[in-house]
Coordinates of C-alpha atoms and ligand atoms in Angstrom, one line a residue:
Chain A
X1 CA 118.1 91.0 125.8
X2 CA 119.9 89.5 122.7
X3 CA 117.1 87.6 120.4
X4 CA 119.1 84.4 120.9
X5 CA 119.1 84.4 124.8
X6 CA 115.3 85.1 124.2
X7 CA 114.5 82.0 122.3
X8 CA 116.9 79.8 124.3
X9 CA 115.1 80.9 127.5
X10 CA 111.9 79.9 125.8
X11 CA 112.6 76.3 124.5
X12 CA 114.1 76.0 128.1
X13 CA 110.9 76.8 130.1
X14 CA 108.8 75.2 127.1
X15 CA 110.4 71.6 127.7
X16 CA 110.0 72.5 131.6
X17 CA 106.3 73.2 130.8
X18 CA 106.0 70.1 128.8
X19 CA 107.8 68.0 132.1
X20 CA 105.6 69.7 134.2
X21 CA 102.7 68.1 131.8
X22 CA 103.7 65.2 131.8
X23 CA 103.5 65.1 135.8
X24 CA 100.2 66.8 135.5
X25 CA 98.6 64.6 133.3
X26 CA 100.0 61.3 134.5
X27 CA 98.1 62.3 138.2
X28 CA 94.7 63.6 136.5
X29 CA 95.1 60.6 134.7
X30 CA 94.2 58.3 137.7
X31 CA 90.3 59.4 137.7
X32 CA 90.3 56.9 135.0
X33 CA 91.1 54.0 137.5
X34 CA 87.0 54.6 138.1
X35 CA 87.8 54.2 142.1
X36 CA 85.9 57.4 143.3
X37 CA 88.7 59.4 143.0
X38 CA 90.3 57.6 145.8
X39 CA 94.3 57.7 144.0
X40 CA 93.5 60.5 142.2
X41 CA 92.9 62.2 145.6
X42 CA 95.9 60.1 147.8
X43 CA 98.3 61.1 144.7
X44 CA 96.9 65.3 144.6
X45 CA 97.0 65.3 148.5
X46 CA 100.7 63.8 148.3
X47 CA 101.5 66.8 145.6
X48 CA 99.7 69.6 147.4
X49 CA 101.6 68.6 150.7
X50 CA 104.8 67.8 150.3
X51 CA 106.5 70.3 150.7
X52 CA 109.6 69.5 148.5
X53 CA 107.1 69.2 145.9
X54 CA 105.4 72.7 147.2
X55 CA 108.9 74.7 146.7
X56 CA 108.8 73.1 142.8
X57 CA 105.4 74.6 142.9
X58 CA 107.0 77.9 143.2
X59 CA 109.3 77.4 140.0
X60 CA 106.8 76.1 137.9
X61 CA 104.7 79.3 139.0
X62 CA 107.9 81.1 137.3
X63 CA 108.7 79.4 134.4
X64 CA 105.1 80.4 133.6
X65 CA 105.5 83.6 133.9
X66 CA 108.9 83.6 132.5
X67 CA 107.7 81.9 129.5
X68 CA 104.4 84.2 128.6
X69 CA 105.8 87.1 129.3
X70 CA 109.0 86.1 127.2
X71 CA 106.5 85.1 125.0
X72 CA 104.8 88.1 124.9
X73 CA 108.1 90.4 123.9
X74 CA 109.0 88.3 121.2
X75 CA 105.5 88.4 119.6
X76 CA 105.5 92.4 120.2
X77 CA 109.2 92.8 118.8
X78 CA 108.0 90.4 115.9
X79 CA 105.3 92.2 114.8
X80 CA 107.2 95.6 115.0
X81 CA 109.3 94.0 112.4
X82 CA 107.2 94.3 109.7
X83 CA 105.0 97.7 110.0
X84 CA 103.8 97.3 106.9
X85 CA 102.6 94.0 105.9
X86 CA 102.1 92.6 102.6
X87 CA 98.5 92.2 100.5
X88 CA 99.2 89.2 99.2
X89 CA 99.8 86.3 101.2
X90 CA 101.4 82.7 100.4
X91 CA 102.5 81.5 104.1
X92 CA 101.2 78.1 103.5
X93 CA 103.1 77.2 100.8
X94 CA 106.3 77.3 103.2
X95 CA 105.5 77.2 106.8
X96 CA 102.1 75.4 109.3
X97 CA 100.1 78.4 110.1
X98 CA 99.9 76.8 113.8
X99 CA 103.9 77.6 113.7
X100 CA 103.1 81.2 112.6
X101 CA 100.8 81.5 115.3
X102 CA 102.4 80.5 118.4
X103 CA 101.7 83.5 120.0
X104 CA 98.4 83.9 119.1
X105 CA 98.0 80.6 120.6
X106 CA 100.2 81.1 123.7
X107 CA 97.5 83.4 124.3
X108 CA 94.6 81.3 124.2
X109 CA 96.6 78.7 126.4
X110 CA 96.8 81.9 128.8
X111 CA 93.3 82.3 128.7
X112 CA 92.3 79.1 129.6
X113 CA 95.2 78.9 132.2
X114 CA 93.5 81.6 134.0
X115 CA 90.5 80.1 133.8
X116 CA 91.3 76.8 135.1
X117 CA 93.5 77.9 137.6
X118 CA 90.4 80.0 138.9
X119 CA 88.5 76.2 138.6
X120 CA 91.1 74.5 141.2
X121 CA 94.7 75.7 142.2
X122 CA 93.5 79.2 143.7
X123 CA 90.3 77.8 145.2
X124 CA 92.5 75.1 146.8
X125 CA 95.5 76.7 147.7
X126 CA 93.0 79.5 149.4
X127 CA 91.1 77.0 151.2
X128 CA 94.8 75.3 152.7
X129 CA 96.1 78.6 153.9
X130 CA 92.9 79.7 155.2
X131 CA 91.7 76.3 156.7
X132 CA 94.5 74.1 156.5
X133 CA 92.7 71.9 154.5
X134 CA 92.4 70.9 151.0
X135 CA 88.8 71.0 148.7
X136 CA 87.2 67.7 147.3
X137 CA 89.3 68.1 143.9
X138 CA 87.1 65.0 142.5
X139 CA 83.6 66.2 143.5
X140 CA 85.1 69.5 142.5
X141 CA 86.0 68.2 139.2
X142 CA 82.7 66.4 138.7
X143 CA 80.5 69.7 139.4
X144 CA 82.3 71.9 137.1
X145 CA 82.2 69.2 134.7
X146 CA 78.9 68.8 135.0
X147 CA 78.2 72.4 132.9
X148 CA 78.5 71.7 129.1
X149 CA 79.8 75.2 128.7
X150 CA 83.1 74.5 130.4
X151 CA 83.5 71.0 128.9
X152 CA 83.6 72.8 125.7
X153 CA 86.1 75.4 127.0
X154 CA 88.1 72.6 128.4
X155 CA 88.2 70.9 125.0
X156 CA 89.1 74.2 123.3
X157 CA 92.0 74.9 125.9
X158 CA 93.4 70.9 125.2
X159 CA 93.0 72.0 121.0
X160 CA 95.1 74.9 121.9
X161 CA 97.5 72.9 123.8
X162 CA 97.7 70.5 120.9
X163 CA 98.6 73.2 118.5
X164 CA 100.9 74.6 120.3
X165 CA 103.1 71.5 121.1
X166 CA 102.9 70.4 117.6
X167 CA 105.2 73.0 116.8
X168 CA 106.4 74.1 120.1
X169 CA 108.2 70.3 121.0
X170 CA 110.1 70.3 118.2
X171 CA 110.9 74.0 117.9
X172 CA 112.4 74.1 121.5
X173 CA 114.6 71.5 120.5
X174 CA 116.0 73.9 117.6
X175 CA 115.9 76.9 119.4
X176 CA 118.3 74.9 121.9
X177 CA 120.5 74.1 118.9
X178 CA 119.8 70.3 118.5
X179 CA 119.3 69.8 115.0
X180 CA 120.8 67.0 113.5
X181 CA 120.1 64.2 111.5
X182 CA 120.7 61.0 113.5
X183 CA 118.2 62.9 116.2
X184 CA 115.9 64.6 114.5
X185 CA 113.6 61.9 112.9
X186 CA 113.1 60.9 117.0
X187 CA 112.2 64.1 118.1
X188 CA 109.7 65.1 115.2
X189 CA 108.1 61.5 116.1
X190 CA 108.4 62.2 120.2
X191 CA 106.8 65.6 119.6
X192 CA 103.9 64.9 117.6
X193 CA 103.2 61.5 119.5
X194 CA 103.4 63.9 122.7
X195 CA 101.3 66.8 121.5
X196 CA 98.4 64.4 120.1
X197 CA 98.3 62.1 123.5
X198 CA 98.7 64.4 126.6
X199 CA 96.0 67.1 125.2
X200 CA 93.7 64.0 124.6
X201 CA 94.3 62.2 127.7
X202 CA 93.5 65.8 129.8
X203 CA 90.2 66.6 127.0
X204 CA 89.3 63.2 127.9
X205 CA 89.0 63.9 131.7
X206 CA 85.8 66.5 131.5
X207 CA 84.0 64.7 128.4
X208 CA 84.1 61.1 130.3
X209 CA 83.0 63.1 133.4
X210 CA 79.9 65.1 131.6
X211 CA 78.9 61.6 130.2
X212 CA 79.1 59.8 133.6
X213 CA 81.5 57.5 133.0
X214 CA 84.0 57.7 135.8
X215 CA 81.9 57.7 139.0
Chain B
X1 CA 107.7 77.7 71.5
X2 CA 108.7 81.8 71.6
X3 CA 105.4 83.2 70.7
X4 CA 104.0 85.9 73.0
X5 CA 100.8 84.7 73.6
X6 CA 100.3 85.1 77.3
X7 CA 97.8 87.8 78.6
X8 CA 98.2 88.4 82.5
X9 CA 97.1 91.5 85.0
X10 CA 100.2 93.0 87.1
X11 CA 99.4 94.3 90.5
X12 CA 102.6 96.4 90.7
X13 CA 103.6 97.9 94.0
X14 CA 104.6 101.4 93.3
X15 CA 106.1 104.0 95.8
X16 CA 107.9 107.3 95.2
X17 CA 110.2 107.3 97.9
X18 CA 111.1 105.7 101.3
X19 CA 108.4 108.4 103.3
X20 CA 105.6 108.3 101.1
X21 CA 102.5 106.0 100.8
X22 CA 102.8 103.0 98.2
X23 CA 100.1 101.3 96.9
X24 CA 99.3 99.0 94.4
X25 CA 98.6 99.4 90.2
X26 CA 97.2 97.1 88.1
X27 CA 98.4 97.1 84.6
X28 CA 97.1 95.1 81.9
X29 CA 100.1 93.2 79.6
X30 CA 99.7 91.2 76.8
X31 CA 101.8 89.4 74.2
X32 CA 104.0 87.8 77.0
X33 CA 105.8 84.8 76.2
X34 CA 106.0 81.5 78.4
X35 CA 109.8 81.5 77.6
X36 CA 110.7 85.0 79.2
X37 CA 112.1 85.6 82.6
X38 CA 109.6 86.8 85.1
X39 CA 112.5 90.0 84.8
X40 CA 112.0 90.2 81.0
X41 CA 108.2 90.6 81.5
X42 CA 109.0 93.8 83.7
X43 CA 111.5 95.3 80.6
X44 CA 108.4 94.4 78.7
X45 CA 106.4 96.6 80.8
X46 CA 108.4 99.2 81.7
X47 CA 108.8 100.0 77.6
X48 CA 105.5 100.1 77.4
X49 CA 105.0 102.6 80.7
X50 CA 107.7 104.5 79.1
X51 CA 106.4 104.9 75.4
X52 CA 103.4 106.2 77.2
X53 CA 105.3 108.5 79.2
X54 CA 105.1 107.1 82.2
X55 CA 107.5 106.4 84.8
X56 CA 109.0 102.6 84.8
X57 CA 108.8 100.5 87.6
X58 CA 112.0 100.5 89.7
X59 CA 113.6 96.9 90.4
X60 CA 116.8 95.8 91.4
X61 CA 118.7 93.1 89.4
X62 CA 122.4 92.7 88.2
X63 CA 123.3 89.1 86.7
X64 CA 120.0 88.1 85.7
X65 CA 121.3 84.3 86.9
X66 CA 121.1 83.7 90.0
X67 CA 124.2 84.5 91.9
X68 CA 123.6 88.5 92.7
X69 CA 120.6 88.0 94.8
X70 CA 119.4 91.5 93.9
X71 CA 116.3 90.3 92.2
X72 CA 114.2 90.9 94.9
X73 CA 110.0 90.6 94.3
X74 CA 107.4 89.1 96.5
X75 CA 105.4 87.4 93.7
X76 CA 101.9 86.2 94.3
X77 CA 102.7 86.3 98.6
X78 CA 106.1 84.3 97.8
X79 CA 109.7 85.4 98.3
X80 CA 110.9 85.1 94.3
X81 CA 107.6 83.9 93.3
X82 CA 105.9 80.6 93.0
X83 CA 109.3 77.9 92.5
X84 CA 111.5 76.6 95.3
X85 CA 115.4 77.3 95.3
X86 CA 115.3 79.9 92.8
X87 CA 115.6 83.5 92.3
X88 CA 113.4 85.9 90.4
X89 CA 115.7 86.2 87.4
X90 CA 115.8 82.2 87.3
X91 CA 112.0 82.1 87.2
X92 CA 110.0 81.9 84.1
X93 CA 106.5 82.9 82.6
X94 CA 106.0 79.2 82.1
X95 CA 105.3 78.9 85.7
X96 CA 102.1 80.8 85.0
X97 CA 98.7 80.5 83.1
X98 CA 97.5 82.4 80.3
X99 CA 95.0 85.1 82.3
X100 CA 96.6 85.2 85.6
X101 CA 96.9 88.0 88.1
X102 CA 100.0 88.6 89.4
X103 CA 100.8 90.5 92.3
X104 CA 104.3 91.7 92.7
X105 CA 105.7 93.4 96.2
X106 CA 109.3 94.4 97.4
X107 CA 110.5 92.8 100.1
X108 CA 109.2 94.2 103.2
X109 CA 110.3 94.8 106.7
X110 CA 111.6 97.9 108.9
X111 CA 115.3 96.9 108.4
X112 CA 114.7 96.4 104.5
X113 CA 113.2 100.3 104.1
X114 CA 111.8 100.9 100.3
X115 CA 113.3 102.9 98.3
X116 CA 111.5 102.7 95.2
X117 CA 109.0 101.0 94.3
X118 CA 110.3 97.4 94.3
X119 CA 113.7 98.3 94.8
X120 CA 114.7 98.4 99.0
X121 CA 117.7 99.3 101.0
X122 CA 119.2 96.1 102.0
X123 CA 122.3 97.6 103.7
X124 CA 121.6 96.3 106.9
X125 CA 123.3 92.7 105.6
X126 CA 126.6 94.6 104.9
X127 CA 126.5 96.0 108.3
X128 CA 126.4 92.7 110.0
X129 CA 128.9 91.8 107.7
X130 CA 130.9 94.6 108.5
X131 CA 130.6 93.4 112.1
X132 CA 132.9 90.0 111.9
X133 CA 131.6 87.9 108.6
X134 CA 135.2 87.6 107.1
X135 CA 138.2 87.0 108.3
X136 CA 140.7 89.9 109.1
X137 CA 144.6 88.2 108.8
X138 CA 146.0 88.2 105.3
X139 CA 145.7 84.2 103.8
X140 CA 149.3 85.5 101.7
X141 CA 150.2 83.0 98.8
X142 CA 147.9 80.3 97.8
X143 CA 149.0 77.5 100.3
X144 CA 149.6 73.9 99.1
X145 CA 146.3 72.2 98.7
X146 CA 146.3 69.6 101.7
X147 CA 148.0 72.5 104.0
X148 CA 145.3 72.2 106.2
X149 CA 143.7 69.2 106.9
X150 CA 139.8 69.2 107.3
X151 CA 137.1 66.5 107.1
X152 CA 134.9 66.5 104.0
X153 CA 131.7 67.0 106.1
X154 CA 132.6 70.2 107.4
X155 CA 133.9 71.3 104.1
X156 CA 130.3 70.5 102.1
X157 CA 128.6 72.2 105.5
X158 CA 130.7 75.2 105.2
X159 CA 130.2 75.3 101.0
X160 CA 126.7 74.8 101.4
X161 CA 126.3 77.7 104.5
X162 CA 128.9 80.3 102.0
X163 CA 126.4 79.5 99.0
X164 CA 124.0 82.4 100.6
X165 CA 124.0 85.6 98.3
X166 CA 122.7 87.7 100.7
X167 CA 119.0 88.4 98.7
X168 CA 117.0 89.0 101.8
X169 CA 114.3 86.6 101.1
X170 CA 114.8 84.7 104.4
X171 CA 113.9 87.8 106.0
X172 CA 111.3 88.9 103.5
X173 CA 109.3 85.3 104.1
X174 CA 109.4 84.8 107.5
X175 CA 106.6 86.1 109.4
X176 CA 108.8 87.4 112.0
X177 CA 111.3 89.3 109.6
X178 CA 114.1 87.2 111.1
X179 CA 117.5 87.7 109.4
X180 CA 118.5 84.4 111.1
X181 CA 119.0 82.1 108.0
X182 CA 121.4 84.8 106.6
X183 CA 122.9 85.7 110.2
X184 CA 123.9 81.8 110.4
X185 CA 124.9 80.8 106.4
X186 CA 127.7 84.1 107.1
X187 CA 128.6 83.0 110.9
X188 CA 128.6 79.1 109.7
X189 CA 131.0 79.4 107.0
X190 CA 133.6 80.3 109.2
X191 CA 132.6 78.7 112.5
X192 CA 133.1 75.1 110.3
X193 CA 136.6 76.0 108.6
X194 CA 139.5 76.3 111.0
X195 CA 140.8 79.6 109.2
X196 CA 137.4 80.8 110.8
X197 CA 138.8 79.7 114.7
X198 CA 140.5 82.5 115.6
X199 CA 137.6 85.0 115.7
X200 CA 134.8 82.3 116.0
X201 CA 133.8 83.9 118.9
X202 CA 133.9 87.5 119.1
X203 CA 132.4 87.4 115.1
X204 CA 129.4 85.5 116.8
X205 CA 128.6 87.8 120.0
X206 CA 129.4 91.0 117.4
X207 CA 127.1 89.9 114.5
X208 CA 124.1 88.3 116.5
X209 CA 124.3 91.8 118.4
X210 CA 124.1 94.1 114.9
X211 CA 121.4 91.6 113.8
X212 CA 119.0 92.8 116.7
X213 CA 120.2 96.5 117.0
X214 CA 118.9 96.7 112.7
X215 CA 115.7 95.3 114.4
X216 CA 115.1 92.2 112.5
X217 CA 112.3 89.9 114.3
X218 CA 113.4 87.1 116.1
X219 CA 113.3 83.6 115.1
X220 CA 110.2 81.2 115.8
X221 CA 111.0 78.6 113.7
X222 CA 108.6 78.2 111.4
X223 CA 111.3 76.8 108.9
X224 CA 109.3 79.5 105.8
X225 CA 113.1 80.7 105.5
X226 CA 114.5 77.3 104.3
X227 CA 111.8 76.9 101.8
X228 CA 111.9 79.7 100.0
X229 CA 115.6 80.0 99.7
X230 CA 117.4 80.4 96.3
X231 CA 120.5 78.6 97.6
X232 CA 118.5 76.2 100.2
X233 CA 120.5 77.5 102.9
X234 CA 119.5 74.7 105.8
X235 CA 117.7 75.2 109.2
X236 CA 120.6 73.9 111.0
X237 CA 123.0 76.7 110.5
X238 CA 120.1 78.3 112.4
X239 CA 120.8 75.9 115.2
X240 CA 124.4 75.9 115.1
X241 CA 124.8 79.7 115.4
X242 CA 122.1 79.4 119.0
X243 CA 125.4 77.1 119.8
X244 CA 128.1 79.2 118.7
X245 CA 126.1 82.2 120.4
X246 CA 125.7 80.4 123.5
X247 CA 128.4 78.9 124.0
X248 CA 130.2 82.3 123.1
X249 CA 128.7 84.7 125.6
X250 CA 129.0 81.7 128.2
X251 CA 132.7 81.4 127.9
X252 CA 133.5 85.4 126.9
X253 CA 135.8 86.9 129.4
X254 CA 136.0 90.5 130.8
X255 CA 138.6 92.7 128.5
X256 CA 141.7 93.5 130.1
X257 CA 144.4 95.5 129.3
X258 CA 147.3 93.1 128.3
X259 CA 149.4 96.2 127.2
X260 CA 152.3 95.5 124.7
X261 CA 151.0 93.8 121.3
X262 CA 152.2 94.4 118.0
X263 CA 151.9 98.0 116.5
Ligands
HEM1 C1 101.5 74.2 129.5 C2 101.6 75.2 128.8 C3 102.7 75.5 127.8 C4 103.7 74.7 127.2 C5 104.0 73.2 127.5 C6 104.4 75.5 126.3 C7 105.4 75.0 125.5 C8 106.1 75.8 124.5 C9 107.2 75.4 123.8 C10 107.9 74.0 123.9 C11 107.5 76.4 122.9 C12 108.6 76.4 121.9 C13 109.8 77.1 122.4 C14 110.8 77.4 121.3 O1 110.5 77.6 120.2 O2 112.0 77.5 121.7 C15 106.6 77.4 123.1 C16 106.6 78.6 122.5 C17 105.8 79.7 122.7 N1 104.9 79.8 123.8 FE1 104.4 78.3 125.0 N2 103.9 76.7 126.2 C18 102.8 76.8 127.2 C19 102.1 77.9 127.5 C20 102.2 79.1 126.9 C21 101.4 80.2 127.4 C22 100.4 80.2 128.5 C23 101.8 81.2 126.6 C24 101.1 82.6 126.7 C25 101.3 83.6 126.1 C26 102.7 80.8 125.6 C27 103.4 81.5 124.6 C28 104.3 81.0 123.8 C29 104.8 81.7 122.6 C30 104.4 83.2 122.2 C31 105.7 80.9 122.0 C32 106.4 81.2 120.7 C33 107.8 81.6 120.9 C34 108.7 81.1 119.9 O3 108.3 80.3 119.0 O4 109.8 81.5 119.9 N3 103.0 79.4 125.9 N4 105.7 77.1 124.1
SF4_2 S1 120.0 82.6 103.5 FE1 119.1 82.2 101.5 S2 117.3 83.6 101.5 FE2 118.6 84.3 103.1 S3 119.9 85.9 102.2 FE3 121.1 84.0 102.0 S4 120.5 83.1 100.0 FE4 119.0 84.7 100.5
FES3 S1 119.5 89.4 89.2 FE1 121.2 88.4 90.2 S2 120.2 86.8 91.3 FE2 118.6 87.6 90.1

């Protein structure tokens, strides 16, 4: 595939990750109401459900996979660029090193996406096609959040996440070829307000859970 | 202020040939003044290799002011060395301290091979080139000046994009070896201009296409390119030819066979 098609297909499932985040975090965000889970719960039982919203499921599903495994080639083809790489090195007097490192941080996000998918979306999707029913996603979150270890993988997946919004909001943007002055200053602000907030809100969810604080 | 009074230690990257192994060799140099060309400190070098008999350093350079682009040295990790916008015949020893060590690289990439030393094949540019960067009807006579009406905007945004000389550093900086700043300054210029129109298209499918087959890397926008740049060649030709490219293959139809045409 042409390099262009490459990079447009990855800002287009980026910004459909980053909706898909937004979604995701808004409904994790009602654990913070402090009502037992009780919306949190009515709101994950309406998404896990509905089935219009259970056929979206299915695209998200591939636009992940699209987007890592896009990902993936254009991190291989890059580095086949340059066999032989230099001894000196001066990066950081022209570029963030978090936007020469996408891919190494793509793969973290992978990582931890495997791991928390293994915490609750394949548990609970098992559980409805075996049962029909869904698991206690609150006492579910509560128990896992209960083990320090995974709070601090949690934390490390949302620095990840941070990282890789910083410059992946704004890149998408120009790998879609919107760059121009009258918009730009509102998407650099939209994309670093966004990759600071949603990774926070979500690191948020198991630190105020190890601590006790939402009940 | 002339006096050579600097004493620095070059880390020279030296290679016989495009198959063998380089490495680099430190050479001590002395007497260097502030108010040389980073160039001028190589001749200075290179007679002294050669009045001990040994073989000079091979570099490329041609106008020694900044409108060639064949200067090309990776100085100290940095694309033409430690200033912004300039080339390595435009930078001076002033921009270094008495007792440095300096590290100096060719350009490297698998679509920039080495030939020597510093000096690397940079024909892959004039292949793209050769793919649709110009425009292929005769212009004739010079026209009457206002001929062609177009908005000042798109004339500085086509000057500014034709301002690339082609020196490689884009792709020599960027992590990813992407020859996307140059790809876009040469698909820009014409894309903006309406002398450009007529091919717009085809010269954008043709040379994005030559691009990937010389294997550059692809773009991840870390913006390095822009920064480094002699002729500050902007981002946003970057975006404009993902636009032009887009909007290209999106709207190209199948060939047929019109017959007739002009022999
Ligand atoms: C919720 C999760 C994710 C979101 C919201 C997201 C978002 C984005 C965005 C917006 C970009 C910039 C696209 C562009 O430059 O055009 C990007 C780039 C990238 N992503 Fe992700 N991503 C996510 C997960 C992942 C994962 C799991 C991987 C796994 C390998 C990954 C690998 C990459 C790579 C390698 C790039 C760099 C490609 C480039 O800069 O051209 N991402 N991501
Ligand atoms: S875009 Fe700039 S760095 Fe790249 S070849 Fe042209 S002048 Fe050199
Ligand atoms: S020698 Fe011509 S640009 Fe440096």
């Amino acid at each position: 595939m042409i390099s262009i098609w490459k990079k447009v297909v990855m800002g287009l499932t980026g910004l459909f990750l980053i909706s898909f985040l937004v979604v995701h975090c808004g409904i994790n965000s009602l654990i913070f109401l402090n009502d037992g889970g009780k919306t949190f719960e009515a709101a994950g039982h309406f998404m896990g459900t509905n089935p219009v919203i259970r056929i979206m499921e299915i695209g998200l599903v591939i636009g992940f996979l699209i987007h890592i495994i896009d990902g993936f080639v254009l991190w291989y083809q890059n580095t086949k660029a340059r066999p032989q790489k230099y001894k000196a090195k001066g990066g950081s007097a022209n570029s963030t090193w978090y936007s020469r490192s996408m891919g190494l941080l793509g793969t973290l996000l992978l990582l931890f996406l495997i791991l928390h998918t293994a915490d609750f979306w394949i548990p609970n999707r098992a559980n409805q096609f075996t049962t029909g029913h869904e698991l206690p996603l609150f006492e579910r979150m509560k128990n896992i959040f209960s083990q320090p270890l995974w709070v601090v993988l949690y934390v490390l997946g949302c620095i990840s996440l941070f990282w890789h919004l910083l410059h992946g909001f704004r890149s998408a943007f120009q790998s879609l070829g919107i760059n121009h002055s009258k918009y730009n200053p509102i998407i650099k602000i939209a994309g670093t307000g966004f990759a600071i907030i949603c990774p926070f809100v979500f690191a948020m969810m198991p630190i105020t859970m190890f601590f006790g604080w939402i009940k | 202020m002339s006096a050579g009074n600097m004493n620095l230690t070059l880390k020279v990257w030296r290679q016989k040939n495009t198959h063998s192994e380089g490495k680099l060799v430190t050479y001590p140099i002395s007497g260097i003044s502030p108010d040389m060309s980073f160039l001028e400190m190589i001749d200075v070098l290179n007679e002294e290799l050669i009045n001990k008999g040994q073989e000079p350093v091979a570099f490329d350079h041609d106008c020694r002011e900044g409108i060639c682009g064949m200067c090309s040295m990776y100085i100290n990790g940095r694309a033409h060395g430690p200033k912004r916008a300039i080339t390595t015949c435009q930078l001076h020893m002033r921009s270094f301290k008495d007792g440095d060590t300096i590290v100096i690289e060719p350009w490297k990439a698998k679509s920039f091979p080495i030939i020597k030393d510093l000096v690397v094949d940079r024909t892959a540019f004039d292949r793209i080139i050769a793919k649709g960067g110009y425009i292929s009807v005769n212009t004739g006579s010079v026209k009457d000046a206002n001929n062609i009406p177009i908005p000042k905007d798109k004339v500085d945004e086509a000057l500014e994009a034709a301002a690339c000389i082609g020196c490689g550093a884009c792709v020599a900086t960027c992590v990813n070896s992407s020859a996307m700043l140059f790809v876009s300054a040469k698909i820009s210029q014409l894309a903006l201009l309406p002398q450009g129109q007529p091919e717009r298209n085809s010269r954008v499918l043709s040379m994005v296409e030559q691009m990937d087959h010389e294997g550059f890397g692809n773009c991840t926008n870390t913006g390095a390119c822009e920064v480094e740049c002699p002729k500050e060649i902007s981002l946003e030709n970057i975006a404009r030819m993902n636009r032009e490219f887009v909007m290209a293959s999106l709207t190209k139809k199948k060939k047929k066979n019109t017959g007739g045409g002009a022999g």
